[in-house]
Structures are given as structure tokens and as C-alpha cells.
mmCIF file of C-alpha atoms and ligand atoms in Angstrom:
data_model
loop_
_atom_site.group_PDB
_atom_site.id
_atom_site.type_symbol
_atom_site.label_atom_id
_atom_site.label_comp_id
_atom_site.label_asym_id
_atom_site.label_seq_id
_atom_site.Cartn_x
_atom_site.Cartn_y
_atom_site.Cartn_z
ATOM 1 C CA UNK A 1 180.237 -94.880 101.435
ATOM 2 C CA UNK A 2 178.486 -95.980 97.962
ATOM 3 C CA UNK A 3 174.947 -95.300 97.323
ATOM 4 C CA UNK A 4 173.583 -98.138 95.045
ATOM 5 C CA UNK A 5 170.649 -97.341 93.417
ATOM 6 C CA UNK A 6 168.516 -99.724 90.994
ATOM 7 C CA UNK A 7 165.278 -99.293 89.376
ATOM 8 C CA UNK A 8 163.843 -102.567 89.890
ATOM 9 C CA UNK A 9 163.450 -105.217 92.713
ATOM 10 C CA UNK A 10 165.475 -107.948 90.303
ATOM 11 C CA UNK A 11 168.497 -105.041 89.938
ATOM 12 C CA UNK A 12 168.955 -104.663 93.607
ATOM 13 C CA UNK A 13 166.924 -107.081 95.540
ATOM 14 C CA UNK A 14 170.068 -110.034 96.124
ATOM 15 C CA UNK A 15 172.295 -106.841 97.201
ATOM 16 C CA UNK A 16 170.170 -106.319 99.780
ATOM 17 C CA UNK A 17 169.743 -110.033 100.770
ATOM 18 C CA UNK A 18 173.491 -109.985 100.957
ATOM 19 C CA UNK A 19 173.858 -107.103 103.600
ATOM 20 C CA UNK A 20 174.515 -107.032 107.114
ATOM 21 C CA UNK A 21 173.523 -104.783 109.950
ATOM 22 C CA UNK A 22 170.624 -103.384 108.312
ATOM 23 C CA UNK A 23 168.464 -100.341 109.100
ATOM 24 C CA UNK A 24 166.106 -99.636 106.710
ATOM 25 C CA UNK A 25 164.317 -96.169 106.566
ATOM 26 C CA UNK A 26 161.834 -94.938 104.453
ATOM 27 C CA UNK A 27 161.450 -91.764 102.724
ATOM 28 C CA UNK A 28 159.876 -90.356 99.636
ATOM 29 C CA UNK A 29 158.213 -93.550 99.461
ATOM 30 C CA UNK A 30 161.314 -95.607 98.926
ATOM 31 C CA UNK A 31 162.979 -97.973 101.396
ATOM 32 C CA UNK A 32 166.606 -97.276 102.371
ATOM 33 C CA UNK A 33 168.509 -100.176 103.367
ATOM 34 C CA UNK A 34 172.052 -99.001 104.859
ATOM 35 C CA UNK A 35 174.241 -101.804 106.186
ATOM 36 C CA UNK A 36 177.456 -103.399 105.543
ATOM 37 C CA UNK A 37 178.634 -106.035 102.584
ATOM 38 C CA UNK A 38 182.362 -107.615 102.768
ATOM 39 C CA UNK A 39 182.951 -104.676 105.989
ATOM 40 C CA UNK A 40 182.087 -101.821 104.047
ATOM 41 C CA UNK A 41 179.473 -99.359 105.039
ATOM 42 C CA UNK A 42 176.591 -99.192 101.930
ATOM 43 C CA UNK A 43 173.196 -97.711 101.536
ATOM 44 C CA UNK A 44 171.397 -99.960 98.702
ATOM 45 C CA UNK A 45 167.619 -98.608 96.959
ATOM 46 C CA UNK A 46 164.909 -99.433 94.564
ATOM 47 C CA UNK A 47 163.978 -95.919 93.253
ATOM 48 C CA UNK A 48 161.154 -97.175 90.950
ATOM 49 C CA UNK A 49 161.015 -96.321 87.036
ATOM 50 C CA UNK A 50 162.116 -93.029 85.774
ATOM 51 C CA UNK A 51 164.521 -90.064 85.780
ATOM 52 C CA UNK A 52 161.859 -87.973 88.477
ATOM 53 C CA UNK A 53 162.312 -91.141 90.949
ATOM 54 C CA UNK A 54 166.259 -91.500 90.304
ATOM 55 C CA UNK A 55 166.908 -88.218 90.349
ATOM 56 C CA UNK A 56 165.113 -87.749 94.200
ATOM 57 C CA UNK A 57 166.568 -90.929 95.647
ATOM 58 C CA UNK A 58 169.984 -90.108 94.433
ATOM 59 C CA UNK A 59 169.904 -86.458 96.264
ATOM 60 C CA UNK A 60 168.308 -88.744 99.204
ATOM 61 C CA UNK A 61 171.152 -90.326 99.167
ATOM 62 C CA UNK A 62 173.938 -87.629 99.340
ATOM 63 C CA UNK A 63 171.990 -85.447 101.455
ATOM 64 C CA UNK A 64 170.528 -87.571 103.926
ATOM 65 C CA UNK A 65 172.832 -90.356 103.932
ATOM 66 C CA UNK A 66 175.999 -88.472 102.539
ATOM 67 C CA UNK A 67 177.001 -90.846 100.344
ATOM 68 C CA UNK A 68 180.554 -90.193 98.904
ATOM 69 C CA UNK A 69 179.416 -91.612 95.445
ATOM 70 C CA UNK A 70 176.555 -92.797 93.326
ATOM 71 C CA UNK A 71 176.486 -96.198 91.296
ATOM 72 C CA UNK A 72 173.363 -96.648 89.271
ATOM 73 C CA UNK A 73 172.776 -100.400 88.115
ATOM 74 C CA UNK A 74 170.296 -102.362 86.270
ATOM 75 C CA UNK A 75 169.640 -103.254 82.999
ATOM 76 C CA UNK A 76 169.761 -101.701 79.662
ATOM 77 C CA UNK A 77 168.317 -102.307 75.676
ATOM 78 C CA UNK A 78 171.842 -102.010 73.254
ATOM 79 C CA UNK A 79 171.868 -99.352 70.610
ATOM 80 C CA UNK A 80 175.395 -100.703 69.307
ATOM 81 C CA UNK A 81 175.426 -103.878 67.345
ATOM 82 C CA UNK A 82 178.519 -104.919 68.819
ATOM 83 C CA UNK A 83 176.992 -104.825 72.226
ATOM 84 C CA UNK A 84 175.050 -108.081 72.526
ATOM 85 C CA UNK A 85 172.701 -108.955 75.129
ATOM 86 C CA UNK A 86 174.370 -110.017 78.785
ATOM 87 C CA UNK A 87 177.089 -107.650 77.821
ATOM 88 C CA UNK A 88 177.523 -104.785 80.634
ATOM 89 C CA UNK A 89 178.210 -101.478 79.656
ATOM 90 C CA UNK A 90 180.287 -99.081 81.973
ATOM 91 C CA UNK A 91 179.208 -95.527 81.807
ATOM 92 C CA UNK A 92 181.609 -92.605 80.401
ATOM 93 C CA UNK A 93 178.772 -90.477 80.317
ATOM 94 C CA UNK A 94 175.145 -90.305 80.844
ATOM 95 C CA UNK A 95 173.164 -87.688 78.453
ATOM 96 C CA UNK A 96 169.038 -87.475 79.126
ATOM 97 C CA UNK A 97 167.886 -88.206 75.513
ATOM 98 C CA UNK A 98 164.424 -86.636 76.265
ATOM 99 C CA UNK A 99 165.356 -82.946 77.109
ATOM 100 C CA UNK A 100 164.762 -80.796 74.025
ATOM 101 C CA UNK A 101 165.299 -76.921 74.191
ATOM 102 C CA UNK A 102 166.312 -77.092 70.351
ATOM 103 C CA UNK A 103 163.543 -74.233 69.733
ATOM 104 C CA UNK A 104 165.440 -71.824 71.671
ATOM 105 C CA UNK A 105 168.558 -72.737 69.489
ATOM 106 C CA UNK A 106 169.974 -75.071 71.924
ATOM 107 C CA UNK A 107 171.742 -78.159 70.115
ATOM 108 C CA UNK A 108 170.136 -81.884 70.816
ATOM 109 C CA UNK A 109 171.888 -82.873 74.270
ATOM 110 C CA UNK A 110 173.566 -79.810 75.339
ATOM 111 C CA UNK A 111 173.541 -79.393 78.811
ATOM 112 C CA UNK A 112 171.828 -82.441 79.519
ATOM 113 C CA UNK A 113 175.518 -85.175 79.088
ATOM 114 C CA UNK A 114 177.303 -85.827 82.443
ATOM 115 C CA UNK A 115 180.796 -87.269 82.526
ATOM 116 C CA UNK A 116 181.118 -90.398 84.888
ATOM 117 C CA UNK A 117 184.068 -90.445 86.930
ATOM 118 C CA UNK A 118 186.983 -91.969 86.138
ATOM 119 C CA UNK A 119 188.263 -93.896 89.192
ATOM 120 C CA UNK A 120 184.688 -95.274 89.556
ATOM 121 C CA UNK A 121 184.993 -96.320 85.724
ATOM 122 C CA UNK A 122 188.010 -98.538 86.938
ATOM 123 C CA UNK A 123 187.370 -99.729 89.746
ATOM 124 C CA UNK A 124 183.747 -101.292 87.529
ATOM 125 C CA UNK A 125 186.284 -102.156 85.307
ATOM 126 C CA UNK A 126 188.521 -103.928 87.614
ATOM 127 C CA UNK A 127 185.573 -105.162 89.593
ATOM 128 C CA UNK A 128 184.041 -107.190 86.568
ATOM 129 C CA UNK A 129 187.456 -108.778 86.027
ATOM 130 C CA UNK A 130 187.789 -110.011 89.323
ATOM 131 C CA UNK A 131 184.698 -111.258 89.429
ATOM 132 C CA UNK A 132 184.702 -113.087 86.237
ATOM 133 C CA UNK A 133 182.276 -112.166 84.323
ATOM 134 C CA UNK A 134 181.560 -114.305 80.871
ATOM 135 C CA UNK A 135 180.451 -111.963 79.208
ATOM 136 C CA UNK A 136 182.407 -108.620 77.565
ATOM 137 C CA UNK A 137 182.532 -105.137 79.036
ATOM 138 C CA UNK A 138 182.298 -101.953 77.475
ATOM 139 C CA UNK A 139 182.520 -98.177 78.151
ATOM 140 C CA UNK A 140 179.986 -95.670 76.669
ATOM 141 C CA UNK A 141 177.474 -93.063 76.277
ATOM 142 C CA UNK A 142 174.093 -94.481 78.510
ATOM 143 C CA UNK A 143 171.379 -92.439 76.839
ATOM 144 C CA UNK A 144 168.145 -91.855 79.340
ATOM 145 C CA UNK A 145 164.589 -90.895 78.639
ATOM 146 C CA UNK A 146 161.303 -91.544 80.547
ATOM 147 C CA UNK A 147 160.404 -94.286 77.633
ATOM 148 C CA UNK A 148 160.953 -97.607 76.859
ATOM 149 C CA UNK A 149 162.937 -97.745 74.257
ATOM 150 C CA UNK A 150 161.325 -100.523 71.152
ATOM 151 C CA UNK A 151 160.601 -100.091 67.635
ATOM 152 C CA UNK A 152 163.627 -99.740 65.056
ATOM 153 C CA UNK A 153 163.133 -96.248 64.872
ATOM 154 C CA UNK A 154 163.469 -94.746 68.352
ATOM 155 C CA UNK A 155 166.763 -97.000 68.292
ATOM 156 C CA UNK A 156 168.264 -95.678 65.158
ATOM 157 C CA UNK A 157 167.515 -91.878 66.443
ATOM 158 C CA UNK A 158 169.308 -92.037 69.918
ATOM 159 C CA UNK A 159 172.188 -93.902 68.026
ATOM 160 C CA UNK A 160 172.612 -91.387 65.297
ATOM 161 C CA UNK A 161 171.413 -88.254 67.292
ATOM 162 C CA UNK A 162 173.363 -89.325 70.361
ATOM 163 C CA UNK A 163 175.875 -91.504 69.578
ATOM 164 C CA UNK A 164 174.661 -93.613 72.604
ATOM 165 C CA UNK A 165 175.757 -97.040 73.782
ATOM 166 C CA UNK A 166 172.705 -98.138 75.514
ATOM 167 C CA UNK A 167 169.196 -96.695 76.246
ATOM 168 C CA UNK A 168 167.476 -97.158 80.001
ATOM 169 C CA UNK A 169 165.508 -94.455 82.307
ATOM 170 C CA UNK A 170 167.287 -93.347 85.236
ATOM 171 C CA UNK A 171 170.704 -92.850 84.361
ATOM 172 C CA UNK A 172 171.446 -89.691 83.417
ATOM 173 C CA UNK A 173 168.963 -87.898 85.693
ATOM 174 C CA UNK A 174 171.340 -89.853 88.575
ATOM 175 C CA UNK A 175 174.246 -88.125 86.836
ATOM 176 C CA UNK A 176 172.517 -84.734 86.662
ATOM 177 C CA UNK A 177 172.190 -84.896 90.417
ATOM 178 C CA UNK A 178 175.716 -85.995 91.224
ATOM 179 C CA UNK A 179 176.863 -82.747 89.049
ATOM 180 C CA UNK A 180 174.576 -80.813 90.817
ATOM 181 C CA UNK A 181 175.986 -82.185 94.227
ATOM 182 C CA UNK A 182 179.814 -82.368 93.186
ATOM 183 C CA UNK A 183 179.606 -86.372 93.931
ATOM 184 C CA UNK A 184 181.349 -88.761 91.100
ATOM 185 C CA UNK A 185 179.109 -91.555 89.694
ATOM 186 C CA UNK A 186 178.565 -94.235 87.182
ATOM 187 C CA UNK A 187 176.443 -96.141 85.933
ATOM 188 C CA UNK A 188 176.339 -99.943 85.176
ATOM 189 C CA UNK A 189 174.233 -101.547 83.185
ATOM 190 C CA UNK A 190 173.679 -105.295 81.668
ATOM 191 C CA UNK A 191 171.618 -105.598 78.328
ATOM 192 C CA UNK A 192 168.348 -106.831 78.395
ATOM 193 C CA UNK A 193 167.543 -106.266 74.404
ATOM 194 C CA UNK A 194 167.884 -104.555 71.885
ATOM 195 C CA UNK A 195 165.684 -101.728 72.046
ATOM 196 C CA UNK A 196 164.181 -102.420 68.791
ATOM 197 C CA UNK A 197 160.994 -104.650 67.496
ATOM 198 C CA UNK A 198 161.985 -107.377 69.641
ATOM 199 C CA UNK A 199 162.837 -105.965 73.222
ATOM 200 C CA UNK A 200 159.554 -106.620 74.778
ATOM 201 C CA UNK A 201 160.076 -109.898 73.954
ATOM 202 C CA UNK A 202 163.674 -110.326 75.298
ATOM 203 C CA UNK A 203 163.449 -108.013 78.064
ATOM 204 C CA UNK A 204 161.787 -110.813 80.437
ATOM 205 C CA UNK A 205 163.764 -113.465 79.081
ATOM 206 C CA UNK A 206 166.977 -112.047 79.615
ATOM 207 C CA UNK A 207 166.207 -109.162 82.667
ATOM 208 C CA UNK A 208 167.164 -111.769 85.514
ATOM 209 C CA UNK A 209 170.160 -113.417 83.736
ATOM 210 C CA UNK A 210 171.546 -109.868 83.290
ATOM 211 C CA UNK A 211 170.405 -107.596 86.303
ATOM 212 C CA UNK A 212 172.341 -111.477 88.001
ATOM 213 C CA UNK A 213 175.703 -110.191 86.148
ATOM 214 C CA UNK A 214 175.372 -106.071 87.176
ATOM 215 C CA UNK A 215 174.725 -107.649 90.543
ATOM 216 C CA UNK A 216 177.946 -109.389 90.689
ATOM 217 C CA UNK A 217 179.763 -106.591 89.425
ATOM 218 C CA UNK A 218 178.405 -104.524 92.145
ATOM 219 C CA UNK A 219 179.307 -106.862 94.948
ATOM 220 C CA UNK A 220 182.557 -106.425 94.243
ATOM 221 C CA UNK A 221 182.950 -102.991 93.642
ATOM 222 C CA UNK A 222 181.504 -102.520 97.023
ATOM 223 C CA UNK A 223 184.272 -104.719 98.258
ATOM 224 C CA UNK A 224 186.905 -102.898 96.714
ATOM 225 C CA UNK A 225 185.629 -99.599 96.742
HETATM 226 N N1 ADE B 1 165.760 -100.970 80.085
HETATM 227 C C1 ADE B 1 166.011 -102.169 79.536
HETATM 228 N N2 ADE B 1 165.731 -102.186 78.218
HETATM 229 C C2 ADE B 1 165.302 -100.931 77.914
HETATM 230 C C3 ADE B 1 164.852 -100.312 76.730
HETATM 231 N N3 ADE B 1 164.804 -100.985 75.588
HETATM 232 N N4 ADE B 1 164.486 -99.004 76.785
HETATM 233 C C4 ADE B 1 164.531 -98.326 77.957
HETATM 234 N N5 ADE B 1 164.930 -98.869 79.113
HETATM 235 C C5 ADE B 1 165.315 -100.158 79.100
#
């Protein structure tokens, strides 16, 4: 069974609309809604903003719910110019940008990067195919950090520190728990902006048209999964 977890009302809100048989419980202040989409058995949440929030619904989710995997969606600013907005990036990993231990001589990142899993990474893959998507897919590096992500600056440091793909805030700190808990995830994500001068600008211009495509994506990969 797939946990689905999204920060935001508009990044899992028509998921839930969608399911049937619904029981919804409540815990750690965040509504639960397990039911079925397409036959399948699915637990769907809004975990609010942050890696703290993520992090506690996703272990919610495997140890209360014993989810088999974790899919993170929403949307995300781009840190790679070839990544435009409405594009959807596919995790291969998830690194939490804002964990720093670099005064005890540990390098920018280490410990803190999370592989995604690879059959989860196809069947997104597969999933936005099928569901016809017009807009291009990528893999890469989500970068995660309990800030929103909008001057020129902060963008050109998580790209050349990092390497990442795309910036958002809950992520990685999903990923950390699914290493923690030996349960494969990945994370999906449609751009929003740019995470420069002009995101919070384009982030509520383009937020529904993109969470709309993640969305998509996700029905189907329930389907399939
Ligand atoms: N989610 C969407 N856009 C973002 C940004 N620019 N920074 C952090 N999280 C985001």
C-alpha cells in the first residue's frame, strides 16, 4: 500500500476527492484519509510545511498504517535552467540542504542524501507517460531545507554546493525516514518557479497548474503500483 504525502491542500486535496471507502483518522494533528483509488488500497495526507511535519507523518505512515512505500508530491522552484516551470522532476535522491556539521569536519551534505528507489523511479516514469503529460520529465537531486527558496543567491548555492535539481521542504526529511524504516520512496515534484527573484511571484500563478500535473502522475502510479 502507498503512502502519499503532500504538503499542501492544492498537492493532495483532488487525490482525496478521488478516493473511495474512506476512513479518515487523525493523529499528530494531521488527517489520514485511507481508502481505495482504481481498487488499490492508499492512505493519502497533508503533512503541512516543513521537514519536522514530513518527517512525522511519513513514520505515521509506515508505523501506524504500514505503508509498503512513501511517495512525496507537490511542487517545487527549479535550480536547473533546463528545467522550466510545469516540468516534473522524479527524485534519484533527496539531500536536506540545511544540515551543516561542516565545523566538526563533516563535508556539506554528507549523511544527509537519500537514494530514491529505483522501481518507484519507473513506475513515476512510466506513470507520467501513460498519463500524458505535456510537459517533460526529469530525474534528479531534490534538495530540501526549512526555507523558501528566492533570491538569486540561495539558488546559485544549492546548485553549485549541491548539484540539486529542484529546491522544496519536505523531501528529503521523507527520505531520511524511509532509510531509517528500510521503506523505498520518491519524490515527485512539478515546478512552481524558479527559486530566484521572481518565485514569489510565479509560485501562485503556476502552484495549481502544476500541483494539477503531480496529481495526475500520482493517480496513476497508484493504479499501477
Ligand atoms: N516549493 C515551491 N517553490 C519553492 C521554492 N522556491 N523554495 C522552496 N520550496 C518551494
Amino acid at each position: 500500500m502507498l503512502g502519499i504525502i503532500g504538503a499542501m491542500d492544492v498537492e493532495v486535496n483532488s487525490i482525496k476527492s478521488e478516493l473511495e471507502n474512506v476512513e479518515i483518522k487523525n493523529i499528530a494533528a494531521m488527517d489520514f484519509y485511507k481508502g481505495t483509488l482504481a481498487g488499490k488500497e492508499v492512505v493519502v495526507v497533508k503533512c503541512g510545511i516543513g521537514k519536522v511535519n514530513a518527517a512525522i507523518c511519513a513514520q505515521i505512515l509506515v508505523s501506524v498504517f504500514g505503508v509498503s512505500a512513501l511517495v512525496n508530491t507537490g511542487v517545487a522552484g527549479s535550480l536547473n535552467n533546463d528545467i522550466n516551470i510545469c516540468d516534473i522532476v522524479v527524485s534519484t535522491s533527496a539531500l536536506e540542504h540545511d544540515m551543516d556539521v561542516t565545523p566538526l569536519g563533516y563535508a556539506k551534505g554528507d549523511q544527509s542524501e537519500f537514494k530514491a528507489d529505483e522501481n518507484l523511479i519507473k513506475l513515476a516514469k512510466d506513470s507520467a507517460e501513460e498519463a500524458g503529460l505535456d510537459v517533460k520529465i526529469f530525474e534528479g537531486k531534490v534538495v530540501s531545507g526549512d526555507q523558501f527558496i528566492g533570491t538569486h543567491e540561495a539558488k546559485v548555492y544549492l546548485r553549485d554546493t549541491f548539484n540539486g535539481d529542484c529546491a522544496e521542504m519536505e523531501g528529503a526529511s521523507i527520505a531520511h525516514t524511509a532509510y531509517l524504516n528500510k521503506t523505498p520512496y520518491v519524490v515527485i515534484r512539478a515546478i512552481s518557479d524558479k527559486a530566484d527573484g521572481g518565485a514569489q511571484m510565479d509560485y501562485p500563478t503556476f502552484e495549481a497548474k502544476a500541483a494539477e500535473n503531480s496529481i495526475k502522475l500520482i493517480n496513476c502510479m497508484i493504479k499501477n503500483y
